[in-house]
C-alpha positions as protocol buffer text, in pm:
chain_id: "A"
residue {
  index: 1
  type: MET
  ca { x: 9914 y: 9245 z: 8076 }
}
residue {
  index: 2
  type: ASN
  ca { x: 9709 y: 9164 z: 8314 }
}
residue {
  index: 3
  type: ILE
  ca { x: 9869 y: 9016 z: 8630 }
}
residue {
  index: 4
  type: LEU
  ca { x: 9681 y: 8885 z: 8926 }
}
residue {
  index: 5
  type: ALA
  ca { x: 9904 y: 8914 z: 9273 }
}
residue {
  index: 6
  type: ILE
  ca { x: 9746 y: 8637 z: 9528 }
}
residue {
  index: 7
  type: SER
  ca { x: 9863 y: 8727 z: 9884 }
}
residue {
  index: 8
  type: GLY
  ca { x: 9852 y: 8415 z: 10077 }
}
residue {
  index: 9
  type: SER
  ca { x: 9781 y: 8619 z: 10383 }
}
residue {
  index: 10
  type: THR
  ca { x: 9410 y: 8684 z: 10566 }
}
residue {
  index: 11
  type: ARG
  ca { x: 9582 y: 8932 z: 10775 }
}
residue {
  index: 12
  type: ALA
  ca { x: 9439 y: 9318 z: 10745 }
}
residue {
  index: 13
  type: ALA
  ca { x: 9762 y: 9405 z: 10815 }
}
residue {
  index: 14
  type: SER
  ca { x: 9962 y: 9142 z: 10616 }
}
residue {
  index: 15
  type: THR
  ca { x: 10374 y: 9248 z: 10474 }
}
residue {
  index: 16
  type: ASN
  ca { x: 10283 y: 8970 z: 10188 }
}
residue {
  index: 17
  type: THR
  ca { x: 9982 y: 9178 z: 10052 }
}
residue {
  index: 18
  type: ALA
  ca { x: 10156 y: 9494 z: 10069 }
}
residue {
  index: 19
  type: LEU
  ca { x: 10479 y: 9332 z: 9886 }
}
residue {
  index: 20
  type: LEU
  ca { x: 10185 y: 9276 z: 9606 }
}
residue {
  index: 21
  type: HIS
  ca { x: 10138 y: 9663 z: 9637 }
}
residue {
  index: 22
  type: ALA
  ca { x: 10424 y: 9760 z: 9602 }
}
residue {
  index: 23
  type: LEU
  ca { x: 10457 y: 9565 z: 9297 }
}
residue {
  index: 24
  type: ALA
  ca { x: 10172 y: 9695 z: 9151 }
}
residue {
  index: 25
  type: ARG
  ca { x: 10298 y: 10031 z: 9210 }
}
residue {
  index: 26
  type: ILE
  ca { x: 10613 y: 9963 z: 9007 }
}
residue {
  index: 27
  type: ALA
  ca { x: 10406 y: 9793 z: 8704 }
}
residue {
  index: 28
  type: PRO
  ca { x: 10535 y: 9973 z: 8400 }
}
residue {
  index: 29
  type: ALA
  ca { x: 10286 y: 10138 z: 8159 }
}
residue {
  index: 30
  type: GLY
  ca { x: 10090 y: 9896 z: 7982 }
}
residue {
  index: 31
  type: VAL
  ca { x: 10116 y: 9618 z: 8279 }
}
residue {
  index: 32
  type: THR
  ca { x: 9829 y: 9584 z: 8526 }
}
residue {
  index: 33
  type: VAL
  ca { x: 9907 y: 9411 z: 8867 }
}
residue {
  index: 34
  type: THR
  ca { x: 9560 y: 9354 z: 9035 }
}
residue {
  index: 35
  type: VAL
  ca { x: 9601 y: 9261 z: 9392 }
}
residue {
  index: 36
  type: TYR
  ca { x: 9367 y: 8990 z: 9577 }
}
residue {
  index: 37
  type: HIS
  ca { x: 9329 y: 8937 z: 9894 }
}
residue {
  index: 38
  type: GLN
  ca { x: 8991 y: 8827 z: 9948 }
}
residue {
  index: 39
  type: LEU
  ca { x: 9107 y: 8453 z: 10052 }
}
residue {
  index: 40
  type: ALA
  ca { x: 8859 y: 8457 z: 10348 }
}
residue {
  index: 41
  type: SER
  ca { x: 8583 y: 8517 z: 10160 }
}
residue {
  index: 42
  type: LEU
  ca { x: 8642 y: 8187 z: 9972 }
}
residue {
  index: 43
  type: PRO
  ca { x: 8439 y: 7888 z: 10093 }
}
residue {
  index: 44
  type: ILE
  ca { x: 8576 y: 7621 z: 10188 }
}
residue {
  index: 45
  type: PHE
  ca { x: 8636 y: 7374 z: 9835 }
}
residue {
  index: 46
  type: SER
  ca { x: 8347 y: 7125 z: 9777 }
}
residue {
  index: 47
  type: ALA
  ca { x: 8326 y: 6883 z: 9477 }
}
residue {
  index: 48
  type: ASP
  ca { x: 8012 y: 6931 z: 9487 }
}
residue {
  index: 49
  type: GLN
  ca { x: 7975 y: 7329 z: 9442 }
}
residue {
  index: 50
  type: ASP
  ca { x: 8203 y: 7317 z: 9153 }
}
residue {
  index: 51
  type: ALA
  ca { x: 7996 y: 7319 z: 8912 }
}
residue {
  index: 52
  type: ALA
  ca { x: 7814 y: 7588 z: 9001 }
}
residue {
  index: 53
  type: PRO
  ca { x: 8042 y: 7800 z: 9255 }
}
residue {
  index: 54
  type: PRO
  ca { x: 7963 y: 8074 z: 9520 }
}
residue {
  index: 55
  type: PRO
  ca { x: 7955 y: 8396 z: 9363 }
}
residue {
  index: 56
  type: ALA
  ca { x: 8305 y: 8484 z: 9560 }
}
residue {
  index: 57
  type: VAL
  ca { x: 8451 y: 8177 z: 9399 }
}
residue {
  index: 58
  type: HIS
  ca { x: 8298 y: 8226 z: 9082 }
}
residue {
  index: 59
  type: THR
  ca { x: 8484 y: 8632 z: 9081 }
}
residue {
  index: 60
  type: PHE
  ca { x: 8831 y: 8479 z: 9144 }
}
residue {
  index: 61
  type: LYS
  ca { x: 8798 y: 8210 z: 8891 }
}
residue {
  index: 62
  type: GLN
  ca { x: 8724 y: 8436 z: 8642 }
}
residue {
  index: 63
  type: MET
  ca { x: 8985 y: 8671 z: 8783 }
}
residue {
  index: 64
  type: VAL
  ca { x: 9238 y: 8382 z: 8777 }
}
residue {
  index: 65
  type: ALA
  ca { x: 9143 y: 8316 z: 8355 }
}
residue {
  index: 66
  type: ASP
  ca { x: 9174 y: 8685 z: 8301 }
}
residue {
  index: 67
  type: ALA
  ca { x: 9501 y: 8700 z: 8382 }
}
residue {
  index: 68
  type: ASP
  ca { x: 9812 y: 8689 z: 8180 }
}
residue {
  index: 69
  type: GLY
  ca { x: 10001 y: 8522 z: 8525 }
}
residue {
  index: 70
  type: ILE
  ca { x: 9977 y: 8495 z: 8805 }
}
residue {
  index: 71
  type: VAL
  ca { x: 10213 y: 8633 z: 9114 }
}
residue {
  index: 72
  type: PHE
  ca { x: 10216 y: 8488 z: 9479 }
}
residue {
  index: 73
  type: ALA
  ca { x: 10325 y: 8589 z: 9818 }
}
residue {
  index: 74
  type: CYS
  ca { x: 10245 y: 8402 z: 10124 }
}
residue {
  index: 75
  type: PRO
  ca { x: 10359 y: 8325 z: 10458 }
}
residue {
  index: 76
  type: GLU
  ca { x: 10431 y: 8022 z: 10625 }
}
residue {
  index: 77
  type: TYR
  ca { x: 10196 y: 7891 z: 10880 }
}
residue {
  index: 78
  type: VAL
  ca { x: 10281 y: 7589 z: 11060 }
}
residue {
  index: 79
  type: ARG
  ca { x: 10581 y: 7501 z: 10799 }
}
residue {
  index: 80
  type: SER
  ca { x: 10334 y: 7500 z: 10515 }
}
residue {
  index: 81
  type: ILE
  ca { x: 10111 y: 7707 z: 10326 }
}
residue {
  index: 82
  type: PRO
  ca { x: 9819 y: 7844 z: 10484 }
}
residue {
  index: 83
  type: GLY
  ca { x: 9491 y: 7652 z: 10462 }
}
residue {
  index: 84
  type: GLY
  ca { x: 9305 y: 7937 z: 10322 }
}
residue {
  index: 85
  type: LEU
  ca { x: 9575 y: 7961 z: 10005 }
}
residue {
  index: 86
  type: LYS
  ca { x: 9551 y: 7622 z: 9935 }
}
residue {
  index: 87
  type: ASN
  ca { x: 9178 y: 7643 z: 9944 }
}
residue {
  index: 88
  type: ALA
  ca { x: 9219 y: 7876 z: 9679 }
}
residue {
  index: 89
  type: ILE
  ca { x: 9416 y: 7669 z: 9465 }
}
residue {
  index: 90
  type: ASP
  ca { x: 9202 y: 7349 z: 9489 }
}
residue {
  index: 91
  type: TRP
  ca { x: 8939 y: 7559 z: 9343 }
}
residue {
  index: 92
  type: LEU
  ca { x: 9088 y: 7612 z: 9064 }
}
residue {
  index: 93
  type: VAL
  ca { x: 9231 y: 7261 z: 8975 }
}
residue {
  index: 94
  type: SER
  ca { x: 8906 y: 7090 z: 8783 }
}
residue {
  index: 95
  type: GLY
  ca { x: 8887 y: 7395 z: 8535 }
}
residue {
  index: 96
  type: ASP
  ca { x: 9177 y: 7474 z: 8253 }
}
residue {
  index: 97
  type: ALA
  ca { x: 9232 y: 7833 z: 8333 }
}
residue {
  index: 98
  type: VAL
  ca { x: 9566 y: 7777 z: 8519 }
}
residue {
  index: 99
  type: ILE
  ca { x: 9694 y: 7436 z: 8337 }
}
residue {
  index: 100
  type: ALA
  ca { x: 9927 y: 7685 z: 8129 }
}
residue {
  index: 101
  type: LYS
  ca { x: 9916 y: 7984 z: 8318 }
}
residue {
  index: 102
  type: PRO
  ca { x: 10263 y: 8149 z: 8413 }
}
residue {
  index: 103
  type: MET
  ca { x: 10328 y: 8185 z: 8792 }
}
residue {
  index: 104
  type: ALA
  ca { x: 10583 y: 8267 z: 8990 }
}
residue {
  index: 105
  type: ILE
  ca { x: 10662 y: 8373 z: 9436 }
}
residue {
  index: 106
  type: LEU
  ca { x: 10785 y: 8664 z: 9572 }
}
residue {
  index: 107
  type: HIS
  ca { x: 10862 y: 8623 z: 9933 }
}
residue {
  index: 108
  type: GLY
  ca { x: 10810 y: 8885 z: 10253 }
}
residue {
  index: 109
  type: SER
  ca { x: 11011 y: 8708 z: 10454 }
}
residue {
  index: 110
  type: HIS
  ca { x: 11374 y: 8572 z: 10572 }
}
residue {
  index: 111
  type: ARG
  ca { x: 11264 y: 8224 z: 10638 }
}
residue {
  index: 112
  type: GLY
  ca { x: 10968 y: 8038 z: 10553 }
}
residue {
  index: 113
  type: ASP
  ca { x: 11173 y: 7787 z: 10299 }
}
residue {
  index: 114
  type: ASP
  ca { x: 10965 y: 7471 z: 10436 }
}
residue {
  index: 115
  type: MET
  ca { x: 10623 y: 7666 z: 10261 }
}
residue {
  index: 116
  type: LEU
  ca { x: 10818 y: 7781 z: 9966 }
}
residue {
  index: 117
  type: ASP
  ca { x: 10919 y: 7405 z: 9897 }
}
residue {
  index: 118
  type: ALA
  ca { x: 10562 y: 7292 z: 9933 }
}
residue {
  index: 119
  type: LEU
  ca { x: 10419 y: 7583 z: 9755 }
}
residue {
  index: 120
  type: ARG
  ca { x: 10661 y: 7518 z: 9460 }
}
residue {
  index: 121
  type: VAL
  ca { x: 10513 y: 7178 z: 9450 }
}
residue {
  index: 122
  type: VAL
  ca { x: 10172 y: 7265 z: 9449 }
}
residue {
  index: 123
  type: LEU
  ca { x: 10201 y: 7524 z: 9145 }
}
residue {
  index: 124
  type: SER
  ca { x: 10416 y: 7337 z: 8942 }
}
residue {
  index: 125
  type: THR
  ca { x: 10133 y: 7048 z: 8982 }
}
residue {
  index: 126
  type: VAL
  ca { x: 9867 y: 7292 z: 8846 }
}
residue {
  index: 127
  type: SER
  ca { x: 10067 y: 7460 z: 8604 }
}
residue {
  index: 128
  type: SER
  ca { x: 10297 y: 7361 z: 8375 }
}
residue {
  index: 129
  type: ALA
  ca { x: 10389 y: 7759 z: 8311 }
}
residue {
  index: 130
  type: PHE
  ca { x: 10470 y: 7814 z: 8704 }
}
residue {
  index: 131
  type: SER
  ca { x: 10847 y: 7930 z: 8705 }
}
residue {
  index: 132
  type: ALA
  ca { x: 11113 y: 7888 z: 9051 }
}
residue {
  index: 133
  type: THR
  ca { x: 11266 y: 8178 z: 8878 }
}
residue {
  index: 134
  type: PRO
  ca { x: 11204 y: 8447 z: 8871 }
}
residue {
  index: 135
  type: PHE
  ca { x: 11215 y: 8465 z: 9242 }
}
residue {
  index: 136
  type: VAL
  ca { x: 11334 y: 8780 z: 9510 }
}
residue {
  index: 137
  type: ARG
  ca { x: 11270 y: 8750 z: 9896 }
}
residue {
  index: 138
  type: PHE
  ca { x: 11259 y: 9047 z: 10179 }
}
residue {
  index: 139
  type: ALA
  ca { x: 11286 y: 9042 z: 10534 }
}
residue {
  index: 140
  type: LEU
  ca { x: 10940 y: 9197 z: 10620 }
}
residue {
  index: 141
  type: ILE
  ca { x: 10803 y: 9003 z: 10917 }
}
residue {
  index: 142
  type: GLY
  ca { x: 10639 y: 9245 z: 11160 }
}
residue {
  index: 143
  type: LYS
  ca { x: 10645 y: 9536 z: 10949 }
}
residue {
  index: 144
  type: SER
  ca { x: 10371 y: 9758 z: 10906 }
}
residue {
  index: 145
  type: PRO
  ca { x: 10183 y: 9792 z: 10526 }
}
residue {
  index: 146
  type: GLU
  ca { x: 10320 y: 10132 z: 10568 }
}
residue {
  index: 147
  type: HIS
  ca { x: 10681 y: 10059 z: 10652 }
}
residue {
  index: 148
  type: VAL
  ca { x: 10665 y: 9795 z: 10400 }
}
residue {
  index: 149
  type: SER
  ca { x: 10623 y: 10070 z: 10163 }
}
residue {
  index: 150
  type: GLU
  ca { x: 10905 y: 10260 z: 10257 }
}
residue {
  index: 151
  type: LEU
  ca { x: 11116 y: 10005 z: 10276 }
}
residue {
  index: 152
  type: LEU
  ca { x: 11032 y: 9877 z: 9936 }
}
residue {
  index: 153
  type: ALA
  ca { x: 11082 y: 10232 z: 9767 }
}
residue {
  index: 154
  type: ALA
  ca { x: 11420 y: 10225 z: 9843 }
}
residue {
  index: 155
  type: PRO
  ca { x: 11656 y: 10224 z: 9539 }
}
residue {
  index: 156
  type: GLU
  ca { x: 11790 y: 9880 z: 9602 }
}
residue {
  index: 157
  type: ASN
  ca { x: 11476 y: 9726 z: 9702 }
}
residue {
  index: 158
  type: ALA
  ca { x: 11299 y: 9873 z: 9413 }
}
residue {
  index: 159
  type: ALA
  ca { x: 11545 y: 9786 z: 9181 }
}
residue {
  index: 160
  type: GLN
  ca { x: 11494 y: 9380 z: 9283 }
}
residue {
  index: 161
  type: LEU
  ca { x: 11114 y: 9410 z: 9256 }
}
residue {
  index: 162
  type: ARG
  ca { x: 11088 y: 9586 z: 8932 }
}
residue {
  index: 163
  type: ALA
  ca { x: 11370 y: 9341 z: 8827 }
}
residue {
  index: 164
  type: PHE
  ca { x: 11156 y: 9049 z: 8914 }
}
residue {
  index: 165
  type: LEU
  ca { x: 10849 y: 9235 z: 8756 }
}
residue {
  index: 166
  type: ARG
  ca { x: 11066 y: 9229 z: 8428 }
}
residue {
  index: 167
  type: SER
  ca { x: 11153 y: 8896 z: 8418 }
}
residue {
  index: 168
  type: PHE
  ca { x: 10806 y: 8798 z: 8512 }
}
residue {
  index: 169
  type: ILE
  ca { x: 10682 y: 8938 z: 8224 }
}
residue {
  index: 170
  type: ALA
  ca { x: 10959 y: 8829 z: 7971 }
}
residue {
  index: 171
  type: LEU
  ca { x: 10798 y: 8473 z: 8146 }
}
residue {
  index: 172
  type: ALA
  ca { x: 10472 y: 8566 z: 8100 }
}
residue {
  index: 173
  type: ASN
  ca { x: 10473 y: 8662 z: 7759 }
}
residue {
  index: 174
  type: PRO
  ca { x: 10812 y: 8563 z: 7542 }
}
residue {
  index: 175
  type: ARG
  ca { x: 10772 y: 8830 z: 7291 }
}
residue {
  index: 176
  type: THR
  ca { x: 10745 y: 9129 z: 7506 }
}
residue {
  index: 177
  type: ASN
  ca { x: 11114 y: 9324 z: 7565 }
}
residue {
  index: 178
  type: THR
  ca { x: 11082 y: 9508 z: 7904 }
}
């Protein structure tokens, strides 16, 4: 199983990217979690370029098409989805790769409910297989990626992350018993 984990942050020291790397580290045998954190490389969406997208967009679209499911982790910017993530999603909507793609959200903050609500609306619009569950959040704001890694390795947090991943795998591949 191939899971694409998209970070909604463009920061080099992003807690969301660190959260997704922690998810990748706990993936069981047979499951690959690929972390995508290159939103800044995607040009602003233009329908005029959609038929022949720039190379970074082509690569991104191919990663989405090849994934069995997508997990998002995203910060809240001005009570909403960061522009870079919304732009990436805009690049996907003209194709059929996301229409029935299983999707879920991890969250690296104790706040951000407005962004989560907005992201849930967007994802449920682009994919009939978006699910609000599984979902788990961790209070990671202000932590370095190294500290995030340490926190998520703690037994209680690692157990929550594993439970999230097991539930997502079941969502993405109902025939899998993990």
